[in-house]
C-alpha positions as a LaTeX table, in Angstrom:
\begin{tabular}{lrrr}
\hline
Residue & $x$ (\AA) & $y$ (\AA) & $z$ (\AA) \\
\hline
Unk1 & 139.49 & 161.31 & 125.19 \\
Unk2 & 140.60 & 164.90 & 125.86 \\
Unk3 & 140.59 & 167.36 & 122.97 \\
Unk4 & 144.04 & 168.15 & 121.60 \\
Unk5 & 144.39 & 171.91 & 121.17 \\
Unk6 & 146.74 & 173.52 & 118.67 \\
Unk7 & 149.45 & 174.72 & 119.04 \\
Unk8 & 150.56 & 172.51 & 121.94 \\
Unk9 & 150.86 & 174.27 & 125.28 \\
Unk10 & 154.59 & 173.51 & 125.38 \\
Unk11 & 155.10 & 175.54 & 122.19 \\
Unk12 & 153.10 & 178.47 & 123.59 \\
Unk13 & 155.01 & 178.31 & 126.88 \\
Unk14 & 158.33 & 178.31 & 125.03 \\
Unk15 & 157.35 & 181.35 & 122.96 \\
Unk16 & 156.25 & 183.31 & 126.04 \\
Unk17 & 158.99 & 182.26 & 128.46 \\
Unk18 & 162.07 & 182.25 & 126.23 \\
Unk19 & 161.06 & 185.27 & 124.17 \\
Unk20 & 163.30 & 184.56 & 121.20 \\
Unk21 & 162.02 & 182.44 & 118.33 \\
Unk22 & 165.59 & 181.63 & 117.23 \\
Unk23 & 168.24 & 180.10 & 119.54 \\
Unk24 & 170.86 & 182.65 & 120.52 \\
Unk25 & 173.68 & 180.24 & 119.79 \\
Unk26 & 172.13 & 178.95 & 116.60 \\
Unk27 & 173.58 & 181.28 & 113.99 \\
Unk28 & 173.88 & 178.40 & 111.60 \\
Unk29 & 170.33 & 177.22 & 112.18 \\
Unk30 & 167.49 & 177.84 & 109.78 \\
Unk31 & 165.78 & 181.18 & 110.56 \\
Unk32 & 162.25 & 180.97 & 111.89 \\
Unk33 & 162.76 & 177.73 & 113.79 \\
Unk34 & 162.56 & 177.42 & 117.55 \\
Unk35 & 163.97 & 174.72 & 119.82 \\
Unk36 & 161.13 & 173.50 & 122.04 \\
Unk37 & 160.58 & 170.62 & 124.43 \\
Unk38 & 157.63 & 168.53 & 123.32 \\
Unk39 & 155.35 & 166.78 & 125.84 \\
Unk40 & 157.15 & 163.85 & 127.49 \\
Unk41 & 160.62 & 165.04 & 126.50 \\
Unk42 & 162.39 & 165.24 & 129.87 \\
Unk43 & 166.01 & 164.67 & 130.87 \\
Unk44 & 164.95 & 161.55 & 132.79 \\
Unk45 & 163.57 & 159.95 & 129.67 \\
Unk46 & 166.36 & 161.11 & 127.44 \\
Unk47 & 164.04 & 163.15 & 125.28 \\
Unk48 & 165.67 & 165.78 & 123.09 \\
Unk49 & 164.33 & 169.20 & 122.11 \\
Unk50 & 162.57 & 169.30 & 118.77 \\
Unk51 & 162.87 & 172.05 & 116.18 \\
Unk52 & 159.50 & 173.60 & 115.41 \\
Unk53 & 158.39 & 176.50 & 113.19 \\
Unk54 & 158.05 & 179.88 & 114.90 \\
Unk55 & 154.68 & 180.61 & 116.51 \\
Unk56 & 153.29 & 182.75 & 113.69 \\
Unk57 & 153.75 & 179.99 & 111.10 \\
Unk58 & 151.97 & 177.46 & 113.33 \\
Unk59 & 148.67 & 179.32 & 113.19 \\
Unk60 & 147.87 & 179.47 & 109.46 \\
Unk61 & 149.02 & 178.02 & 106.13 \\
Unk62 & 151.99 & 180.09 & 105.00 \\
Unk63 & 150.24 & 181.38 & 101.87 \\
Unk64 & 147.30 & 182.68 & 103.92 \\
Unk65 & 149.67 & 184.15 & 106.51 \\
Unk66 & 151.54 & 186.01 & 103.76 \\
Unk67 & 148.29 & 187.29 & 102.21 \\
Unk68 & 147.03 & 188.73 & 105.49 \\
Unk69 & 150.33 & 190.34 & 106.37 \\
Unk70 & 150.60 & 191.89 & 102.92 \\
Unk71 & 147.10 & 193.36 & 103.42 \\
Unk72 & 148.21 & 194.87 & 106.76 \\
Unk73 & 151.32 & 196.37 & 105.12 \\
Unk74 & 149.28 & 197.87 & 102.28 \\
Unk75 & 146.80 & 199.38 & 104.76 \\
Unk76 & 149.69 & 201.33 & 106.38 \\
Unk77 & 147.97 & 202.12 & 109.67 \\
Unk78 & 148.99 & 205.45 & 111.26 \\
Unk79 & 151.26 & 205.19 & 114.27 \\
Unk80 & 149.05 & 207.22 & 116.63 \\
Unk81 & 147.45 & 205.24 & 119.45 \\
Unk82 & 143.65 & 205.34 & 119.64 \\
Unk83 & 140.85 & 203.18 & 121.06 \\
Unk84 & 140.29 & 200.08 & 118.95 \\
Unk85 & 143.77 & 199.96 & 117.47 \\
Unk86 & 145.71 & 196.70 & 117.60 \\
Unk87 & 149.38 & 197.20 & 118.41 \\
Unk88 & 152.37 & 194.90 & 118.69 \\
Unk89 & 154.91 & 195.51 & 121.44 \\
Unk90 & 158.30 & 193.93 & 122.13 \\
Unk91 & 159.12 & 193.02 & 125.73 \\
Unk92 & 162.20 & 190.99 & 126.66 \\
Unk93 & 162.34 & 189.48 & 123.19 \\
Unk94 & 158.65 & 188.57 & 123.20 \\
Unk95 & 156.31 & 189.94 & 120.55 \\
Unk96 & 152.99 & 190.63 & 122.27 \\
Unk97 & 149.73 & 192.02 & 120.96 \\
Unk98 & 147.48 & 194.55 & 122.68 \\
Unk99 & 144.08 & 195.90 & 121.67 \\
Unk100 & 143.86 & 199.45 & 123.01 \\
Unk101 & 140.67 & 200.28 & 124.92 \\
Unk102 & 141.06 & 203.78 & 126.37 \\
Unk103 & 143.53 & 206.33 & 127.71 \\
Unk104 & 143.07 & 206.34 & 131.49 \\
Unk105 & 145.72 & 208.75 & 132.78 \\
Unk106 & 148.13 & 211.00 & 130.90 \\
Unk107 & 149.94 & 208.72 & 128.46 \\
Unk108 & 148.80 & 205.55 & 130.26 \\
Unk109 & 146.53 & 203.29 & 128.24 \\
Unk110 & 144.36 & 200.35 & 129.22 \\
Unk111 & 143.75 & 197.48 & 126.88 \\
Unk112 & 143.55 & 193.71 & 126.51 \\
Unk113 & 146.15 & 191.15 & 125.54 \\
Unk114 & 145.72 & 189.82 & 122.01 \\
Unk115 & 146.91 & 186.36 & 120.94 \\
Unk116 & 146.45 & 184.02 & 118.00 \\
Unk117 & 145.61 & 180.59 & 119.41 \\
Unk118 & 141.90 & 180.27 & 118.59 \\
Unk119 & 141.75 & 176.65 & 119.82 \\
Unk120 & 142.48 & 177.86 & 123.35 \\
Unk121 & 139.73 & 180.52 & 123.42 \\
Unk122 & 137.35 & 180.72 & 126.37 \\
Unk123 & 133.90 & 182.31 & 126.58 \\
Unk124 & 135.55 & 185.64 & 127.39 \\
Unk125 & 137.87 & 185.63 & 124.37 \\
Unk126 & 136.61 & 187.40 & 121.24 \\
Unk127 & 137.81 & 186.18 & 117.86 \\
Unk128 & 138.22 & 188.83 & 115.19 \\
Unk129 & 136.44 & 188.04 & 111.93 \\
Unk130 & 137.04 & 188.66 & 108.20 \\
Unk131 & 135.10 & 191.93 & 108.43 \\
Unk132 & 137.77 & 193.16 & 110.89 \\
Unk133 & 140.58 & 192.67 & 108.38 \\
Unk134 & 143.25 & 193.67 & 107.77 \\
Unk135 & 144.90 & 192.78 & 111.08 \\
Unk136 & 147.97 & 190.83 & 112.15 \\
Unk137 & 146.77 & 187.19 & 112.39 \\
Unk138 & 149.01 & 186.54 & 115.42 \\
Unk139 & 146.69 & 188.86 & 117.36 \\
Unk140 & 143.25 & 187.79 & 116.18 \\
Unk141 & 141.99 & 186.57 & 119.60 \\
Unk142 & 141.23 & 189.36 & 122.08 \\
Unk143 & 141.53 & 188.22 & 125.69 \\
Unk144 & 138.79 & 190.32 & 127.33 \\
Unk145 & 139.74 & 188.68 & 130.66 \\
Unk146 & 143.40 & 189.81 & 130.46 \\
Unk147 & 143.47 & 193.56 & 131.16 \\
Unk148 & 146.77 & 195.43 & 131.17 \\
Unk149 & 148.19 & 198.96 & 131.09 \\
Unk150 & 150.98 & 200.41 & 128.98 \\
Unk151 & 152.13 & 203.68 & 127.52 \\
Unk152 & 153.78 & 204.69 & 124.22 \\
Unk153 & 157.52 & 204.26 & 124.59 \\
Unk154 & 160.43 & 203.84 & 122.13 \\
Unk155 & 161.57 & 200.71 & 123.98 \\
Unk156 & 158.27 & 198.99 & 123.11 \\
Unk157 & 158.99 & 199.16 & 119.36 \\
Unk158 & 155.21 & 199.44 & 119.06 \\
Unk159 & 153.49 & 199.20 & 115.68 \\
Unk160 & 149.81 & 199.53 & 114.78 \\
Unk161 & 148.79 & 196.32 & 113.01 \\
Unk162 & 145.00 & 196.58 & 112.90 \\
Unk163 & 141.97 & 198.60 & 113.91 \\
Unk164 & 138.53 & 197.34 & 114.90 \\
Unk165 & 135.28 & 199.20 & 114.31 \\
Unk166 & 133.35 & 201.05 & 117.00 \\
Unk167 & 130.80 & 198.22 & 117.05 \\
Unk168 & 133.44 & 195.51 & 117.50 \\
Unk169 & 135.17 & 197.49 & 120.27 \\
Unk170 & 131.81 & 197.94 & 122.01 \\
Unk171 & 131.20 & 194.18 & 121.76 \\
Unk172 & 134.60 & 193.42 & 123.32 \\
Unk173 & 133.88 & 195.87 & 126.14 \\
Unk174 & 130.57 & 194.09 & 126.73 \\
Unk175 & 132.34 & 190.71 & 126.91 \\
Unk176 & 134.83 & 192.22 & 129.37 \\
Unk177 & 131.90 & 193.39 & 131.52 \\
Unk178 & 130.54 & 189.82 & 131.49 \\
Unk179 & 133.89 & 188.53 & 132.71 \\
Unk180 & 134.13 & 191.22 & 135.41 \\
Unk181 & 130.62 & 190.38 & 136.62 \\
Unk182 & 131.46 & 186.63 & 136.75 \\
Unk183 & 128.53 & 186.00 & 134.40 \\
Unk184 & 127.31 & 182.40 & 134.41 \\
Unk185 & 126.74 & 181.25 & 130.83 \\
Unk186 & 124.50 & 178.34 & 129.94 \\
Unk187 & 127.19 & 176.85 & 127.69 \\
Unk188 & 128.93 & 173.55 & 128.37 \\
Unk189 & 132.74 & 173.66 & 128.76 \\
Unk190 & 134.10 & 172.26 & 125.47 \\
Unk191 & 137.77 & 173.13 & 124.83 \\
Unk192 & 138.38 & 173.80 & 121.15 \\
Unk193 & 134.79 & 174.70 & 120.31 \\
Unk194 & 134.22 & 178.10 & 118.68 \\
Unk195 & 130.75 & 179.42 & 117.95 \\
Unk196 & 128.73 & 182.57 & 117.48 \\
Unk197 & 126.93 & 183.79 & 120.60 \\
Unk198 & 125.26 & 187.02 & 121.65 \\
Unk199 & 126.22 & 189.34 & 124.51 \\
Unk200 & 124.61 & 192.33 & 126.23 \\
Unk201 & 121.12 & 190.94 & 125.92 \\
Unk202 & 121.51 & 190.18 & 122.22 \\
Unk203 & 123.01 & 193.57 & 121.31 \\
Unk204 & 126.23 & 192.10 & 119.88 \\
Unk205 & 127.09 & 188.81 & 118.15 \\
Unk206 & 130.63 & 187.60 & 118.86 \\
Unk207 & 132.70 & 184.55 & 118.04 \\
Unk208 & 134.07 & 183.04 & 121.24 \\
Unk209 & 134.96 & 179.79 & 122.94 \\
Unk210 & 133.23 & 178.11 & 125.86 \\
Unk211 & 133.59 & 178.54 & 129.64 \\
Unk212 & 136.41 & 176.78 & 131.45 \\
Unk213 & 135.56 & 173.48 & 133.12 \\
Unk214 & 137.21 & 171.32 & 135.79 \\
Unk215 & 140.83 & 170.38 & 134.97 \\
Unk216 & 140.56 & 172.46 & 131.81 \\
Unk217 & 143.90 & 172.77 & 129.94 \\
Unk218 & 142.94 & 176.33 & 129.04 \\
Unk219 & 143.48 & 177.36 & 132.68 \\
Unk220 & 147.23 & 176.79 & 132.26 \\
Unk221 & 147.13 & 178.68 & 128.96 \\
Unk222 & 145.45 & 181.66 & 130.62 \\
Unk223 & 147.97 & 181.60 & 133.46 \\
Unk224 & 150.82 & 181.91 & 130.92 \\
Unk225 & 149.27 & 184.92 & 129.21 \\
Unk226 & 148.17 & 186.56 & 132.46 \\
Unk227 & 151.75 & 186.33 & 133.73 \\
Unk228 & 153.07 & 187.81 & 130.46 \\
Unk229 & 150.65 & 190.73 & 130.84 \\
Unk230 & 151.67 & 191.35 & 134.46 \\
Unk231 & 155.37 & 191.33 & 133.56 \\
Unk232 & 154.75 & 193.81 & 130.73 \\
Unk233 & 152.77 & 196.15 & 133.00 \\
Unk234 & 155.37 & 196.03 & 135.79 \\
Unk235 & 158.19 & 196.78 & 133.35 \\
Unk236 & 156.46 & 199.82 & 131.84 \\
Unk237 & 155.05 & 201.57 & 134.92 \\
Unk238 & 157.75 & 203.56 & 136.73 \\
Unk239 & 158.01 & 202.68 & 140.47 \\
Unk240 & 157.64 & 206.31 & 141.50 \\
Unk241 & 154.58 & 206.87 & 139.31 \\
Unk242 & 151.18 & 206.82 & 140.96 \\
Unk243 & 149.50 & 204.94 & 138.11 \\
Unk244 & 145.90 & 203.79 & 138.45 \\
Unk245 & 145.52 & 200.08 & 139.16 \\
Unk246 & 144.13 & 197.91 & 136.40 \\
Unk247 & 140.60 & 196.97 & 137.29 \\
Unk248 & 137.29 & 196.31 & 135.56 \\
Unk249 & 135.38 & 199.46 & 134.77 \\
Unk250 & 132.60 & 200.32 & 137.18 \\
Unk251 & 129.07 & 199.70 & 135.99 \\
Unk252 & 127.75 & 203.01 & 134.64 \\
Unk253 & 124.55 & 204.64 & 135.75 \\
Unk254 & 121.62 & 204.70 & 133.38 \\
Unk255 & 121.12 & 200.97 & 132.94 \\
Unk256 & 121.34 & 199.58 & 129.42 \\
Unk257 & 121.69 & 203.02 & 127.80 \\
Unk258 & 124.48 & 203.89 & 130.21 \\
Unk259 & 126.34 & 200.74 & 129.22 \\
Unk260 & 125.80 & 201.46 & 125.50 \\
Unk261 & 127.22 & 204.98 & 125.90 \\
Unk262 & 130.33 & 203.65 & 127.65 \\
Unk263 & 130.84 & 200.75 & 125.24 \\
Unk264 & 130.83 & 203.22 & 122.35 \\
Unk265 & 133.22 & 205.64 & 124.05 \\
Unk266 & 130.97 & 208.59 & 124.88 \\
Unk267 & 134.10 & 210.33 & 126.22 \\
Unk268 & 134.59 & 211.52 & 122.68 \\
Unk269 & 137.27 & 209.26 & 121.15 \\
Unk270 & 134.91 & 207.80 & 118.54 \\
Unk271 & 134.06 & 209.87 & 115.48 \\
Unk272 & 130.46 & 211.12 & 115.95 \\
Unk273 & 128.99 & 209.92 & 112.66 \\
Unk274 & 130.66 & 206.52 & 113.02 \\
Unk275 & 129.43 & 206.15 & 116.58 \\
Unk276 & 125.82 & 206.98 & 115.69 \\
Unk277 & 125.94 & 204.46 & 112.83 \\
Unk278 & 127.34 & 201.80 & 115.17 \\
Unk279 & 124.61 & 202.59 & 117.71 \\
Unk280 & 122.00 & 202.01 & 115.00 \\
Unk281 & 123.57 & 198.62 & 114.22 \\
Unk282 & 123.33 & 197.66 & 117.90 \\
Unk283 & 119.68 & 198.69 & 118.16 \\
Unk284 & 118.86 & 196.66 & 115.05 \\
Unk285 & 120.76 & 193.67 & 116.48 \\
Unk286 & 118.65 & 193.83 & 119.63 \\
Unk287 & 115.58 & 193.35 & 117.49 \\
Unk288 & 117.09 & 190.64 & 115.31 \\
Unk289 & 119.01 & 188.65 & 117.94 \\
Unk290 & 117.05 & 189.35 & 121.10 \\
Unk291 & 113.71 & 188.12 & 119.84 \\
Unk292 & 114.44 & 184.45 & 120.48 \\
Unk293 & 112.24 & 182.22 & 122.56 \\
Unk294 & 112.81 & 183.12 & 126.22 \\
Unk295 & 112.65 & 179.43 & 127.13 \\
Unk296 & 115.65 & 178.68 & 124.87 \\
Unk297 & 118.67 & 178.22 & 127.12 \\
Unk298 & 121.44 & 177.61 & 124.60 \\
Unk299 & 123.40 & 180.88 & 124.24 \\
Unk300 & 125.58 & 179.55 & 121.42 \\
Unk301 & 124.40 & 179.79 & 117.83 \\
Unk302 & 126.46 & 178.51 & 114.95 \\
Unk303 & 126.73 & 180.82 & 111.99 \\
Unk304 & 124.11 & 180.27 & 109.28 \\
Unk305 & 122.98 & 182.12 & 106.18 \\
Unk306 & 120.97 & 185.08 & 107.51 \\
Unk307 & 117.46 & 185.72 & 106.31 \\
Unk308 & 116.45 & 189.21 & 105.23 \\
Unk309 & 114.76 & 190.99 & 108.14 \\
Unk310 & 111.32 & 192.48 & 107.72 \\
Unk311 & 111.64 & 196.31 & 107.60 \\
Unk312 & 110.56 & 197.90 & 110.87 \\
Unk313 & 107.86 & 200.56 & 110.72 \\
Unk314 & 109.12 & 204.13 & 111.16 \\
Unk315 & 107.22 & 207.28 & 112.09 \\
Unk316 & 109.79 & 210.01 & 111.44 \\
Unk317 & 112.89 & 210.77 & 109.42 \\
Unk318 & 115.67 & 212.93 & 110.89 \\
Unk319 & 118.93 & 214.30 & 109.47 \\
Unk320 & 121.60 & 215.39 & 111.96 \\
Unk321 & 123.76 & 218.43 & 111.46 \\
Unk322 & 127.43 & 217.80 & 110.75 \\
Unk323 & 129.53 & 217.29 & 113.89 \\
Unk324 & 126.70 & 216.21 & 116.19 \\
Unk325 & 128.05 & 213.95 & 118.95 \\
Unk326 & 126.54 & 210.59 & 119.83 \\
Unk327 & 125.76 & 211.56 & 123.42 \\
Unk328 & 123.97 & 214.75 & 122.26 \\
Unk329 & 121.84 & 212.83 & 119.77 \\
Unk330 & 121.18 & 210.16 & 122.38 \\
Unk331 & 119.83 & 212.66 & 124.92 \\
Unk332 & 117.53 & 214.22 & 122.34 \\
Unk333 & 116.19 & 210.83 & 121.23 \\
Unk334 & 115.58 & 209.79 & 124.83 \\
Unk335 & 113.61 & 212.99 & 125.47 \\
Unk336 & 111.05 & 211.92 & 122.86 \\
Unk337 & 111.27 & 208.17 & 123.67 \\
Unk338 & 112.48 & 207.45 & 120.14 \\
Unk339 & 113.81 & 204.14 & 118.84 \\
Unk340 & 116.24 & 204.20 & 115.90 \\
Unk341 & 115.01 & 201.56 & 113.44 \\
Unk342 & 117.09 & 202.31 & 110.36 \\
Unk343 & 119.48 & 204.58 & 108.52 \\
Unk344 & 121.23 & 206.47 & 107.36 \\
Unk345 & 119.78 & 206.08 & 103.89 \\
Unk346 & 121.21 & 207.44 & 100.70 \\
Unk347 & 120.04 & 210.92 & 101.72 \\
Unk348 & 121.56 & 210.64 & 105.21 \\
Unk349 & 118.20 & 210.31 & 106.97 \\
Unk350 & 117.67 & 208.18 & 110.09 \\
Unk351 & 114.36 & 206.37 & 110.64 \\
Unk352 & 112.71 & 206.74 & 114.05 \\
Unk353 & 109.77 & 205.12 & 115.77 \\
Unk354 & 108.11 & 207.29 & 118.44 \\
Unk355 & 104.98 & 206.97 & 120.62 \\
Unk356 & 103.77 & 210.53 & 119.82 \\
Unk357 & 104.84 & 211.47 & 116.27 \\
Unk358 & 103.34 & 214.99 & 116.27 \\
Unk359 & 104.94 & 216.05 & 119.56 \\
Unk360 & 108.23 & 214.35 & 118.70 \\
Unk361 & 108.38 & 216.09 & 115.32 \\
Unk362 & 107.93 & 219.46 & 117.00 \\
Unk363 & 110.82 & 218.76 & 119.41 \\
Unk364 & 113.13 & 217.62 & 116.61 \\
Unk365 & 112.27 & 220.60 & 114.38 \\
Unk366 & 113.14 & 223.01 & 117.21 \\
Unk367 & 116.45 & 221.34 & 118.10 \\
Unk368 & 119.74 & 222.97 & 116.97 \\
Unk369 & 121.15 & 219.48 & 116.44 \\
Unk370 & 118.73 & 218.63 & 113.64 \\
Unk371 & 119.21 & 219.58 & 109.99 \\
Unk372 & 115.73 & 218.47 & 108.98 \\
Unk373 & 112.90 & 216.26 & 110.26 \\
Unk374 & 109.63 & 215.03 & 108.84 \\
Unk375 & 107.18 & 212.13 & 108.69 \\
Unk376 & 108.40 & 208.85 & 107.24 \\
Unk377 & 106.83 & 207.78 & 103.99 \\
Unk378 & 106.22 & 204.05 & 104.38 \\
Unk379 & 105.82 & 201.92 & 101.23 \\
Unk380 & 102.26 & 200.68 & 100.61 \\
\hline
\end{tabular}
């Protein structure tokens, strides 16, 4: 028996194709209700349209929906566009969500469509989690397979309704790279199943769905949202403008480190201290998530209570000067073959493991990027 996904595809199609959640000629109708054709309701069978709640109220209990939206309102996000910000835009009566990735040309931004139907998620959709709150719950599923371009414009009526961390944005970029590379995942197609899996060799844990299978209803769902994204892009890009085409980003040079630098926005959009902290989280995740048995083929792990990791041995402690950029610190650490294993502690010190502690300490002490450096005092 096929899995029934919620909301029904007919409701999603109505919201995307008609745009308005309230009938234009229904001034006397109850606000927030939409007239939709349910499955099997065709003129030939005499079926009549059914009144259904608007899309946003189909996704969560109303009390929870109100709580989350109140949290977004209290957060009062600034209006300026920036990587990692979740914005709502209005196009032909449709309210669409976009997670901004990067500015690619002038005022032209690239990002991914954001939706709210978690049941319909594929392996290349990333579900935002409680740690990402507050954000508009209608846009809690980031479609890393649905890339689009847009630019700030009064006609968009754009509002910032959330902001993800540097680590979460890097994880979404990594999932997008998987999609662009047509990565084959050892996960069975199971519509409606959501689980925690790792991407980028275990660097990031993400909540996602499963790959699409034969005659998968999620293919029609993706076609609806892909068409909505194409219509939005065509409406916003002026015909005479020579705008870059939307395409997956090219694989950077430098292997894994090159990918890490791009995922964390080495072009300078991310605040330096925040980016270095996020990089440390990724390096720790590689140790915690990537150490699984190589023979284990199941890439999906359901969430469980985590066990406390054993502290990793460190050779040196380093404190960076204020304003040091991630790429600068990265180059210095690579020059001494250092691994970041912890930090920053209460005193702002980062813990490093190096093959030659004496030589590495001399390099760090002589660097203008370093405030102080010294040997790590490990507990007995």
